[in-house]
Amino acid sequence: MLNVPIQAQDHRPAHATGLALLLAGVLLTGLAACGGGSSSADAGAAPQPPITPAPTPSPSPQPTPAPPLDSGAVYGNLRGAGLGAGASLNGALPFPASNAWNTDISSAPTDPNSDALIASIGLTRGLHPDFGAGLYDGAPIGIPYIVVAGTQPKVAITFTDYGDESDPGPYPVPTNAPIEGQQASGGAFGGDRHVLVIDRDANRLYEMGNAYPQGDGSWRASGGAVFHLDSNTVRPGGQPGWTSADAAGLPIFPGLVRYDEAASGVIRHALRFTVSSTRRAYLPPATHWASSNTSANVPPMGMRVRLKSSFVIPAGFSTESKAILQSMKTYGMFVADNGSNWFVSGAPDDRWNNDKLVSELGSVKGASFEVVRMDGLVTP
């Protein structure tokens, strides 16, 4: 919504968050606010790791093998998840194992236009974690979420902008649900104001954008969507061409990097990231575009990239960074929104090590990625 890149964009909605000072302090703080920023901030590259003496020559390292898909994973059943803001899912994953978010694409064909598409995002720019510990500009860093039980009362939702593309309420949203960008001081704030609520007992995900709690317990939001986490019919109430709380029409929560998964050493799903320029097209499972640019050399919403198999994940990286990078090899990342190039979305958690996230992920450049072949592209 704020800081949309300078290209003709369809504002239904292009949810590039990012505050005006998003990357001005990257070199000082090592992190940015939630959801990416504008392309004009692309000069704020992440700091590089310190140079260390060259090690004794050794045999060429081999790519890290993908972890087994069924090791400790529970697909499409979130009833064992914890409760509360930022709660652990305790090994559960949204959607069945066969869902696109959970599909191993490490051996899928590469798109014939991969080189041009990756170049449009940036070959020399590094990944940037759009999540972390502590506060940035007064707010937690990342997109928060809350897990509730099936007994959580449902409240009315009033949609202000995209009601014709929203799943009607009521939604089980607590009055204290965390809002993206919420100031720790209690002060006023703007941005995308995403609210993500998981009803663990019903296996439902409720997401809203530009959400405001009302005095009577109801909520006002620009739009909202309800996703079925136990089915491959992900959004029964949705239609092709509809937006969601995300510009691509995708659910946000399944693509977030979460600390409990990363710290376990294995992330078993695709991630979500932003780019500054997108195409007037989308690739399923996305359902919506947010641009008037028709160039075949810029990404459509829903385009999937993966870290090349030839990329060797440094053994000295933290457990969390290694898990994040391995997931990018095995499951890849979806283009989900207009925002700063190579910004990877995640949930805030005070256990993140911000310095390691920024330096380690920032050392991985765009040239190390490729585009998975795009079948089923939807254009005007």
mmCIF file of C-alpha atoms in Angstrom:
data_model
loop_
_atom_site.group_PDB
_atom_site.id
_atom_site.type_symbol
_atom_site.label_atom_id
_atom_site.label_comp_id
_atom_site.label_asym_id
_atom_site.label_seq_id
_atom_site.Cartn_x
_atom_site.Cartn_y
_atom_site.Cartn_z
ATOM 1 C CA MET A 1 0.000 0.000 0.000
ATOM 2 C CA LEU A 2 2.782 2.443 0.837
ATOM 3 C CA ASN A 3 5.871 3.072 -1.286
ATOM 4 C CA VAL A 4 4.690 1.215 -4.384
ATOM 5 C CA PRO A 5 7.592 0.991 -6.846
ATOM 6 C CA ILE A 6 7.665 3.580 -9.624
ATOM 7 C CA GLN A 7 5.843 1.637 -12.305
ATOM 8 C CA ALA A 8 2.201 1.734 -13.265
ATOM 9 C CA GLN A 9 0.639 -0.393 -10.574
ATOM 10 C CA ASP A 10 -2.888 -1.727 -10.114
ATOM 11 C CA HIS A 11 -3.670 -0.737 -6.532
ATOM 12 C CA ARG A 12 -5.956 -3.737 -5.759
ATOM 13 C CA PRO A 13 -3.827 -3.907 -3.583
ATOM 14 C CA ALA A 14 -0.046 -3.593 -4.134
ATOM 15 C CA HIS A 15 0.826 -4.185 -0.483
ATOM 16 C CA ALA A 16 4.423 -2.967 -0.435
ATOM 17 C CA THR A 17 4.771 -1.893 3.162
ATOM 18 C CA GLY A 18 8.041 -0.317 4.101
ATOM 19 C CA LEU A 19 8.101 3.012 5.879
ATOM 20 C CA ALA A 20 9.856 6.070 4.498
ATOM 21 C CA LEU A 21 12.864 5.248 6.640
ATOM 22 C CA LEU A 22 12.795 1.519 5.802
ATOM 23 C CA LEU A 23 16.330 1.061 4.604
ATOM 24 C CA ALA A 24 17.840 4.315 5.749
ATOM 25 C CA GLY A 25 18.986 2.542 8.888
ATOM 26 C CA VAL A 26 19.800 -0.898 7.476
ATOM 27 C CA LEU A 27 23.534 -0.512 7.905
ATOM 28 C CA LEU A 28 22.981 0.659 11.466
ATOM 29 C CA THR A 29 20.256 -1.689 12.556
ATOM 30 C CA GLY A 30 20.729 -4.531 10.109
ATOM 31 C CA LEU A 31 16.969 -4.904 9.658
ATOM 32 C CA ALA A 32 14.006 -3.244 7.988
ATOM 33 C CA ALA A 33 10.330 -2.886 8.768
ATOM 34 C CA CYS A 34 7.784 -5.481 7.676
ATOM 35 C CA GLY A 35 6.732 -6.296 4.153
ATOM 36 C CA GLY A 36 9.471 -4.746 2.045
ATOM 37 C CA GLY A 37 9.900 -1.175 0.893
ATOM 38 C CA SER A 38 10.179 0.782 -2.314
ATOM 39 C CA SER A 39 12.628 0.113 -5.103
ATOM 40 C CA SER A 40 14.229 3.468 -4.411
ATOM 41 C CA ALA A 41 15.644 1.946 -1.226
ATOM 42 C CA ASP A 42 17.502 -0.786 -3.054
ATOM 43 C CA ALA A 43 20.856 0.802 -2.333
ATOM 44 C CA GLY A 44 20.624 -0.377 1.297
ATOM 45 C CA ALA A 45 22.486 -3.642 0.875
ATOM 46 C CA ALA A 46 22.994 -5.904 3.855
ATOM 47 C CA PRO A 47 26.494 -5.836 5.430
ATOM 48 C CA GLN A 48 28.875 -8.565 4.440
ATOM 49 C CA PRO A 49 30.435 -11.088 6.849
ATOM 50 C CA PRO A 50 33.970 -10.277 7.996
ATOM 51 C CA ILE A 51 36.814 -11.637 5.886
ATOM 52 C CA THR A 52 38.593 -14.542 7.522
ATOM 53 C CA PRO A 53 41.870 -16.226 6.537
ATOM 54 C CA ALA A 54 41.551 -18.833 3.817
ATOM 55 C CA PRO A 55 41.264 -22.368 5.224
ATOM 56 C CA THR A 56 43.542 -25.214 4.323
ATOM 57 C CA PRO A 57 42.560 -26.506 0.855
ATOM 58 C CA SER A 58 40.106 -29.406 1.002
ATOM 59 C CA PRO A 59 37.985 -31.373 -1.458
ATOM 60 C CA SER A 60 35.209 -29.386 -3.168
ATOM 61 C CA PRO A 61 32.105 -29.317 -0.949
ATOM 62 C CA GLN A 62 28.972 -30.984 -2.214
ATOM 63 C CA PRO A 63 25.445 -29.550 -2.125
ATOM 64 C CA THR A 64 23.548 -30.285 1.080
ATOM 65 C CA PRO A 65 20.974 -33.060 0.532
ATOM 66 C CA ALA A 66 17.332 -32.173 1.067
ATOM 67 C CA PRO A 67 15.851 -33.305 4.401
ATOM 68 C CA PRO A 68 13.261 -36.101 4.366
ATOM 69 C CA LEU A 69 9.750 -34.792 3.793
ATOM 70 C CA ASP A 70 8.044 -36.929 6.418
ATOM 71 C CA SER A 71 10.418 -36.419 9.332
ATOM 72 C CA GLY A 72 8.283 -35.026 12.136
ATOM 73 C CA ALA A 73 5.852 -33.246 9.806
ATOM 74 C CA VAL A 74 2.082 -33.171 10.289
ATOM 75 C CA TYR A 75 0.338 -31.916 7.161
ATOM 76 C CA GLY A 76 -3.048 -30.202 7.082
ATOM 77 C CA ASN A 77 -3.875 -30.664 10.755
ATOM 78 C CA LEU A 78 -3.051 -27.830 13.136
ATOM 79 C CA ARG A 79 -4.904 -29.143 16.178
ATOM 80 C CA GLY A 80 -1.606 -29.798 17.960
ATOM 81 C CA ALA A 81 -0.449 -26.186 17.624
ATOM 82 C CA GLY A 82 0.108 -23.998 20.654
ATOM 83 C CA LEU A 83 -2.095 -21.030 21.480
ATOM 84 C CA GLY A 84 -1.338 -17.329 21.468
ATOM 85 C CA ALA A 85 0.638 -14.762 19.525
ATOM 86 C CA GLY A 86 3.558 -16.335 17.678
ATOM 87 C CA ALA A 87 2.704 -19.800 19.018
ATOM 88 C CA SER A 88 4.571 -22.851 17.763
ATOM 89 C CA LEU A 89 2.717 -25.159 15.390
ATOM 90 C CA ASN A 90 4.609 -28.089 16.953
ATOM 91 C CA GLY A 91 5.527 -29.630 13.617
ATOM 92 C CA ALA A 92 2.226 -28.962 11.855
ATOM 93 C CA LEU A 93 2.144 -27.522 8.338
ATOM 94 C CA PRO A 94 -0.718 -25.742 6.588
ATOM 95 C CA PHE A 95 -2.275 -27.740 3.734
ATOM 96 C CA PRO A 96 -1.778 -31.357 2.624
ATOM 97 C CA ALA A 97 1.668 -32.635 1.672
ATOM 98 C CA SER A 98 0.679 -32.476 -2.012
ATOM 99 C CA ASN A 99 -0.111 -28.760 -1.849
ATOM 100 C CA ALA A 100 2.042 -26.365 -3.868
ATOM 101 C CA TRP A 101 3.409 -24.768 -0.690
ATOM 102 C CA ASN A 102 4.738 -28.150 0.475
ATOM 103 C CA THR A 103 5.966 -29.536 -2.853
ATOM 104 C CA ASP A 104 9.641 -30.350 -3.419
ATOM 105 C CA ILE A 105 10.586 -28.449 -6.576
ATOM 106 C CA SER A 106 14.340 -29.006 -6.366
ATOM 107 C CA SER A 107 14.307 -31.131 -9.529
ATOM 108 C CA ALA A 108 11.591 -29.260 -11.437
ATOM 109 C CA PRO A 109 12.543 -27.817 -14.857
ATOM 110 C CA THR A 110 14.027 -24.328 -15.000
ATOM 111 C CA ASP A 111 12.092 -21.646 -16.842
ATOM 112 C CA PRO A 112 13.647 -20.801 -20.236
ATOM 113 C CA ASN A 113 13.529 -17.087 -19.364
ATOM 114 C CA SER A 114 15.020 -17.566 -15.921
ATOM 115 C CA ASP A 115 18.147 -15.473 -16.504
ATOM 116 C CA ALA A 116 16.216 -12.368 -17.564
ATOM 117 C CA LEU A 117 13.681 -12.718 -14.776
ATOM 118 C CA ILE A 118 16.337 -13.077 -12.076
ATOM 119 C CA ALA A 119 18.285 -10.162 -13.552
ATOM 120 C CA SER A 120 15.191 -7.955 -13.213
ATOM 121 C CA ILE A 121 15.148 -8.666 -9.468
ATOM 122 C CA GLY A 122 18.881 -8.160 -9.056
ATOM 123 C CA LEU A 123 21.865 -10.426 -9.630
ATOM 124 C CA THR A 124 24.211 -8.761 -7.143
ATOM 125 C CA ARG A 125 21.751 -7.854 -4.426
ATOM 126 C CA GLY A 126 21.612 -10.160 -1.412
ATOM 127 C CA LEU A 127 18.652 -11.635 0.404
ATOM 128 C CA HIS A 128 17.277 -9.511 3.216
ATOM 129 C CA PRO A 129 15.360 -10.862 6.232
ATOM 130 C CA ASP A 130 12.215 -8.784 6.661
ATOM 131 C CA PHE A 131 11.841 -10.174 10.190
ATOM 132 C CA GLY A 132 13.855 -10.335 13.356
ATOM 133 C CA ALA A 133 14.114 -9.685 17.091
ATOM 134 C CA GLY A 134 13.328 -6.496 18.949
ATOM 135 C CA LEU A 135 11.883 -3.354 17.421
ATOM 136 C CA TYR A 136 12.475 -1.339 14.276
ATOM 137 C CA ASP A 137 11.005 2.139 14.162
ATOM 138 C CA GLY A 138 9.086 1.260 17.325
ATOM 139 C CA ALA A 139 7.425 -1.944 16.077
ATOM 140 C CA PRO A 140 8.260 -5.676 16.089
ATOM 141 C CA ILE A 141 10.099 -6.724 12.939
ATOM 142 C CA GLY A 142 8.015 -9.001 10.744
ATOM 143 C CA ILE A 143 4.416 -10.057 10.173
ATOM 144 C CA PRO A 144 2.854 -11.339 13.420
ATOM 145 C CA TYR A 145 0.160 -13.991 13.810
ATOM 146 C CA ILE A 146 -1.966 -15.493 16.568
ATOM 147 C CA VAL A 147 -3.300 -19.032 17.087
ATOM 148 C CA VAL A 148 -6.729 -19.374 18.719
ATOM 149 C CA ALA A 149 -8.899 -22.302 19.803
ATOM 150 C CA GLY A 150 -12.211 -23.212 18.215
ATOM 151 C CA THR A 151 -13.966 -21.575 21.154
ATOM 152 C CA GLN A 152 -12.731 -18.123 20.176
ATOM 153 C CA PRO A 153 -15.850 -15.966 19.574
ATOM 154 C CA LYS A 154 -16.325 -14.759 16.014
ATOM 155 C CA VAL A 155 -16.874 -11.058 15.457
ATOM 156 C CA ALA A 156 -18.221 -8.944 12.629
ATOM 157 C CA ILE A 157 -15.804 -7.671 9.979
ATOM 158 C CA THR A 158 -16.566 -4.550 7.950
ATOM 159 C CA PHE A 159 -14.679 -4.334 4.646
ATOM 160 C CA THR A 160 -13.874 -0.844 3.383
ATOM 161 C CA ASP A 161 -12.210 -1.383 -0.013
ATOM 162 C CA TYR A 162 -12.280 -4.928 -1.362
ATOM 163 C CA GLY A 163 -15.479 -6.368 0.051
ATOM 164 C CA ASP A 164 -16.418 -7.748 -3.368
ATOM 165 C CA GLU A 165 -13.252 -9.879 -3.298
ATOM 166 C CA SER A 166 -13.358 -10.793 0.390
ATOM 167 C CA ASP A 167 -14.696 -13.790 2.275
ATOM 168 C CA PRO A 168 -17.461 -12.477 4.526
ATOM 169 C CA GLY A 169 -17.224 -12.568 8.300
ATOM 170 C CA PRO A 170 -17.577 -13.182 11.094
ATOM 171 C CA TYR A 171 -13.922 -14.033 11.867
ATOM 172 C CA PRO A 172 -12.545 -15.342 15.214
ATOM 173 C CA VAL A 173 -10.308 -12.324 15.796
ATOM 174 C CA PRO A 174 -9.455 -11.466 19.418
ATOM 175 C CA THR A 175 -9.465 -7.809 20.419
ATOM 176 C CA ASN A 176 -5.764 -8.136 21.253
ATOM 177 C CA ALA A 177 -4.708 -9.792 17.987
ATOM 178 C CA PRO A 178 -1.264 -8.467 16.967
ATOM 179 C CA ILE A 179 -1.260 -6.082 14.021
ATOM 180 C CA GLU A 180 1.703 -5.712 11.666
ATOM 181 C CA GLY A 181 3.479 -2.442 12.448
ATOM 182 C CA GLN A 182 1.861 -2.075 15.899
ATOM 183 C CA GLN A 183 3.890 0.331 18.017
ATOM 184 C CA ALA A 184 5.211 -1.037 21.298
ATOM 185 C CA SER A 185 4.471 2.388 22.800
ATOM 186 C CA GLY A 186 0.808 2.138 21.870
ATOM 187 C CA GLY A 187 1.152 5.072 19.481
ATOM 188 C CA ALA A 188 -0.612 5.446 16.127
ATOM 189 C CA PHE A 189 0.836 3.594 13.162
ATOM 190 C CA GLY A 190 0.112 2.878 9.507
ATOM 191 C CA GLY A 191 1.529 0.439 6.979
ATOM 192 C CA ASP A 192 -0.215 -2.692 5.769
ATOM 193 C CA ARG A 193 -1.604 -3.539 9.228
ATOM 194 C CA HIS A 194 -1.985 -7.245 8.432
ATOM 195 C CA VAL A 195 -3.793 -9.429 10.979
ATOM 196 C CA LEU A 196 -3.367 -13.223 10.696
ATOM 197 C CA VAL A 197 -5.470 -15.557 12.851
ATOM 198 C CA ILE A 198 -5.282 -19.368 12.857
ATOM 199 C CA ASP A 199 -8.202 -21.330 14.298
ATOM 200 C CA ARG A 200 -6.263 -24.489 15.097
ATOM 201 C CA ASP A 201 -9.315 -26.636 15.870
ATOM 202 C CA ALA A 202 -11.174 -25.789 12.660
ATOM 203 C CA ASN A 203 -7.970 -25.717 10.534
ATOM 204 C CA ARG A 204 -8.836 -22.278 9.208
ATOM 205 C CA LEU A 205 -6.677 -19.252 8.518
ATOM 206 C CA TYR A 206 -8.201 -15.757 8.573
ATOM 207 C CA GLU A 207 -6.186 -12.897 7.103
ATOM 208 C CA MET A 208 -6.994 -9.179 6.864
ATOM 209 C CA GLY A 209 -5.187 -6.135 5.539
ATOM 210 C CA ASN A 210 -5.352 -2.554 6.818
ATOM 211 C CA ALA A 211 -7.175 -3.872 9.880
ATOM 212 C CA TYR A 212 -8.475 -1.720 12.741
ATOM 213 C CA PRO A 213 -10.134 -3.002 15.948
ATOM 214 C CA GLN A 214 -13.392 -1.284 16.858
ATOM 215 C CA GLY A 215 -14.732 -0.410 20.294
ATOM 216 C CA ASP A 216 -17.490 -3.011 20.131
ATOM 217 C CA GLY A 217 -15.077 -5.893 19.452
ATOM 218 C CA SER A 218 -15.632 -5.936 15.692
ATOM 219 C CA TRP A 219 -12.927 -5.106 13.144
ATOM 220 C CA ARG A 220 -12.707 -2.870 10.089
ATOM 221 C CA ALA A 221 -10.387 -3.957 7.267
ATOM 222 C CA SER A 222 -9.737 -3.158 3.619
ATOM 223 C CA GLY A 223 -10.295 -6.827 2.748
ATOM 224 C CA GLY A 224 -10.059 -10.349 4.087
ATOM 225 C CA ALA A 225 -9.752 -13.987 3.112
ATOM 226 C CA VAL A 226 -10.424 -17.360 4.732
ATOM 227 C CA PHE A 227 -8.171 -20.312 3.864
ATOM 228 C CA HIS A 228 -8.825 -24.006 4.570
ATOM 229 C CA LEU A 229 -5.587 -25.410 5.963
ATOM 230 C CA ASP A 230 -6.732 -29.037 5.722
ATOM 231 C CA SER A 231 -7.550 -29.013 1.998
ATOM 232 C CA ASN A 232 -6.057 -28.384 -1.414
ATOM 233 C CA THR A 233 -9.160 -26.353 -2.137
ATOM 234 C CA VAL A 234 -7.359 -23.607 -0.316
ATOM 235 C CA ARG A 235 -9.928 -20.830 -0.575
ATOM 236 C CA PRO A 236 -13.368 -22.232 -1.452
ATOM 237 C CA GLY A 237 -14.917 -18.765 -1.341
ATOM 238 C CA GLY A 238 -12.353 -17.213 -3.661
ATOM 239 C CA GLN A 239 -12.251 -16.781 -7.420
ATOM 240 C CA PRO A 240 -9.522 -16.321 -10.034
ATOM 241 C CA GLY A 241 -8.616 -12.660 -10.220
ATOM 242 C CA TRP A 242 -9.388 -11.982 -6.563
ATOM 243 C CA THR A 243 -6.894 -10.390 -4.235
ATOM 244 C CA SER A 244 -6.469 -11.336 -0.564
ATOM 245 C CA ALA A 245 -4.575 -9.670 2.263
ATOM 246 C CA ASP A 246 -1.625 -10.272 -0.085
ATOM 247 C CA ALA A 247 -1.276 -8.648 -3.510
ATOM 248 C CA ALA A 248 -0.856 -12.056 -5.180
ATOM 249 C CA GLY A 249 -4.077 -13.409 -3.672
ATOM 250 C CA LEU A 250 -2.003 -15.935 -1.734
ATOM 251 C CA PRO A 251 -2.231 -16.674 1.982
ATOM 252 C CA ILE A 252 0.536 -14.898 3.874
ATOM 253 C CA PHE A 253 1.059 -17.156 6.885
ATOM 254 C CA PRO A 254 2.234 -20.350 5.089
ATOM 255 C CA GLY A 255 5.155 -18.462 3.536
ATOM 256 C CA LEU A 256 6.518 -16.862 6.697
ATOM 257 C CA VAL A 257 9.860 -17.869 8.149
ATOM 258 C CA ARG A 258 9.160 -18.791 11.793
ATOM 259 C CA TYR A 259 11.788 -19.161 14.484
ATOM 260 C CA ASP A 260 10.663 -22.526 15.863
ATOM 261 C CA GLU A 261 10.944 -24.133 12.423
ATOM 262 C CA ALA A 262 14.271 -22.510 11.565
ATOM 263 C CA ALA A 263 15.790 -23.394 14.949
ATOM 264 C CA SER A 264 14.776 -27.035 14.440
ATOM 265 C CA GLY A 265 17.056 -27.082 11.397
ATOM 266 C CA VAL A 266 14.322 -27.935 8.883
ATOM 267 C CA ILE A 267 11.706 -25.766 7.143
ATOM 268 C CA ARG A 268 9.401 -27.957 5.049
ATOM 269 C CA HIS A 269 7.542 -25.391 2.956
ATOM 270 C CA ALA A 270 8.012 -22.618 0.417
ATOM 271 C CA LEU A 271 8.678 -19.062 1.565
ATOM 272 C CA ARG A 272 7.327 -15.655 0.569
ATOM 273 C CA PHE A 273 9.333 -12.738 -0.848
ATOM 274 C CA THR A 274 8.855 -9.388 -2.562
ATOM 275 C CA VAL A 275 10.162 -7.762 -5.736
ATOM 276 C CA SER A 276 10.050 -4.122 -6.819
ATOM 277 C CA SER A 277 8.540 -4.645 -10.290
ATOM 278 C CA THR A 278 5.913 -7.227 -11.187
ATOM 279 C CA ARG A 279 4.004 -8.159 -14.328
ATOM 280 C CA ARG A 280 0.325 -7.899 -15.172
ATOM 281 C CA ALA A 281 0.019 -11.665 -14.856
ATOM 282 C CA TYR A 282 -0.138 -14.334 -12.183
ATOM 283 C CA LEU A 283 0.871 -17.940 -11.837
ATOM 284 C CA PRO A 284 -1.216 -20.347 -9.740
ATOM 285 C CA PRO A 285 -1.481 -20.783 -6.816
ATOM 286 C CA ALA A 286 -1.526 -16.957 -7.001
ATOM 287 C CA THR A 287 -4.851 -15.502 -8.148
ATOM 288 C CA HIS A 288 -4.189 -11.781 -8.642
ATOM 289 C CA TRP A 289 -1.817 -9.328 -10.319
ATOM 290 C CA ALA A 290 -0.982 -5.810 -9.131
ATOM 291 C CA SER A 291 0.686 -4.103 -12.082
ATOM 292 C CA SER A 292 0.084 -2.804 -15.594
ATOM 293 C CA ASN A 293 3.565 -3.842 -16.791
ATOM 294 C CA THR A 294 3.278 -6.560 -19.456
ATOM 295 C CA SER A 295 7.004 -7.203 -19.982
ATOM 296 C CA ALA A 296 7.869 -10.897 -20.109
ATOM 297 C CA ASN A 297 11.141 -10.083 -18.369
ATOM 298 C CA VAL A 298 9.622 -9.091 -15.014
ATOM 299 C CA PRO A 299 8.083 -11.570 -12.563
ATOM 300 C CA PRO A 300 4.375 -12.336 -12.456
ATOM 301 C CA MET A 301 2.774 -12.755 -9.047
ATOM 302 C CA GLY A 302 3.218 -16.332 -7.878
ATOM 303 C CA MET A 303 6.466 -16.894 -9.778
ATOM 304 C CA ARG A 304 8.587 -19.419 -7.909
ATOM 305 C CA VAL A 305 12.347 -19.206 -7.551
ATOM 306 C CA ARG A 306 14.747 -21.636 -5.940
ATOM 307 C CA LEU A 307 18.328 -21.542 -4.751
ATOM 308 C CA LYS A 308 20.470 -23.357 -7.302
ATOM 309 C CA SER A 309 21.557 -26.892 -6.454
ATOM 310 C CA SER A 310 25.159 -25.828 -7.108
ATOM 311 C CA PHE A 311 25.038 -23.320 -4.256
ATOM 312 C CA VAL A 312 26.857 -24.682 -1.232
ATOM 313 C CA ILE A 313 25.374 -23.540 2.066
ATOM 314 C CA PRO A 314 28.338 -22.522 4.262
ATOM 315 C CA ALA A 315 28.875 -24.959 7.112
ATOM 316 C CA GLY A 316 29.659 -22.082 9.467
ATOM 317 C CA PHE A 317 26.248 -20.439 9.087
ATOM 318 C CA SER A 318 23.813 -20.527 11.976
ATOM 319 C CA THR A 319 21.295 -23.353 12.207
ATOM 320 C CA GLU A 320 18.516 -20.897 11.395
ATOM 321 C CA SER A 321 20.173 -19.494 8.260
ATOM 322 C CA LYS A 322 21.047 -22.965 6.997
ATOM 323 C CA ALA A 323 17.442 -24.101 7.428
ATOM 324 C CA ILE A 324 16.143 -21.030 5.589
ATOM 325 C CA LEU A 325 18.539 -21.513 2.673
ATOM 326 C CA GLN A 326 17.861 -25.242 2.433
ATOM 327 C CA SER A 327 14.132 -24.544 2.234
ATOM 328 C CA MET A 328 14.873 -22.209 -0.664
ATOM 329 C CA LYS A 329 16.601 -25.091 -2.415
ATOM 330 C CA THR A 330 13.925 -27.683 -1.727
ATOM 331 C CA TYR A 331 10.692 -25.673 -1.816
ATOM 332 C CA GLY A 332 11.686 -22.279 -3.199
ATOM 333 C CA MET A 333 9.996 -18.901 -2.728
ATOM 334 C CA PHE A 334 6.868 -17.336 -4.219
ATOM 335 C CA VAL A 335 6.672 -13.749 -5.472
ATOM 336 C CA ALA A 336 3.852 -12.530 -3.234
ATOM 337 C CA ASP A 337 3.930 -8.740 -3.248
ATOM 338 C CA ASN A 338 5.419 -5.540 -4.621
ATOM 339 C CA GLY A 339 8.210 -4.385 -2.310
ATOM 340 C CA SER A 340 11.981 -4.300 -2.012
ATOM 341 C CA ASN A 341 13.862 -6.859 -4.073
ATOM 342 C CA TRP A 342 14.777 -10.133 -2.357
ATOM 343 C CA PHE A 343 13.070 -9.237 0.930
ATOM 344 C CA VAL A 344 12.098 -12.515 2.632
ATOM 345 C CA SER A 345 9.047 -12.421 4.918
ATOM 346 C CA GLY A 346 8.958 -13.850 8.415
ATOM 347 C CA ALA A 347 7.388 -13.567 11.843
ATOM 348 C CA PRO A 348 8.899 -11.492 14.663
ATOM 349 C CA ASP A 349 10.534 -13.391 17.500
ATOM 350 C CA ASP A 350 12.953 -12.158 20.164
ATOM 351 C CA ARG A 351 15.050 -15.298 19.717
ATOM 352 C CA TRP A 352 16.279 -14.305 16.249
ATOM 353 C CA ASN A 353 19.931 -13.238 15.976
ATOM 354 C CA ASN A 354 19.567 -10.145 13.814
ATOM 355 C CA ASP A 355 23.256 -9.734 13.014
ATOM 356 C CA LYS A 356 23.622 -13.299 11.776
ATOM 357 C CA LEU A 357 20.413 -13.170 9.757
ATOM 358 C CA VAL A 358 21.442 -10.006 7.946
ATOM 359 C CA SER A 359 25.064 -10.942 7.307
ATOM 360 C CA GLU A 360 24.509 -14.587 6.406
ATOM 361 C CA LEU A 361 21.417 -14.213 4.242
ATOM 362 C CA GLY A 362 22.757 -10.983 2.769
ATOM 363 C CA SER A 363 25.813 -12.824 1.462
ATOM 364 C CA VAL A 364 23.537 -14.933 -0.800
ATOM 365 C CA LYS A 365 23.042 -12.974 -4.018
ATOM 366 C CA GLY A 366 20.322 -13.045 -6.637
ATOM 367 C CA ALA A 367 22.652 -14.730 -9.131
ATOM 368 C CA SER A 368 22.441 -17.872 -6.985
ATOM 369 C CA PHE A 369 18.721 -18.275 -7.818
ATOM 370 C CA GLU A 370 16.777 -19.566 -10.791
ATOM 371 C CA VAL A 371 13.107 -19.539 -11.798
ATOM 372 C CA VAL A 372 11.094 -22.750 -11.748
ATOM 373 C CA ARG A 373 9.358 -23.288 -15.089
ATOM 374 C CA MET A 374 6.120 -21.325 -15.223
ATOM 375 C CA ASP A 375 3.222 -23.494 -16.406
ATOM 376 C CA GLY A 376 -0.326 -22.127 -16.445
ATOM 377 C CA LEU A 377 0.520 -18.427 -16.530
ATOM 378 C CA VAL A 378 -2.621 -16.257 -16.446
ATOM 379 C CA THR A 379 -2.531 -13.019 -18.462
ATOM 380 C CA PRO A 380 -5.175 -10.400 -19.390
#
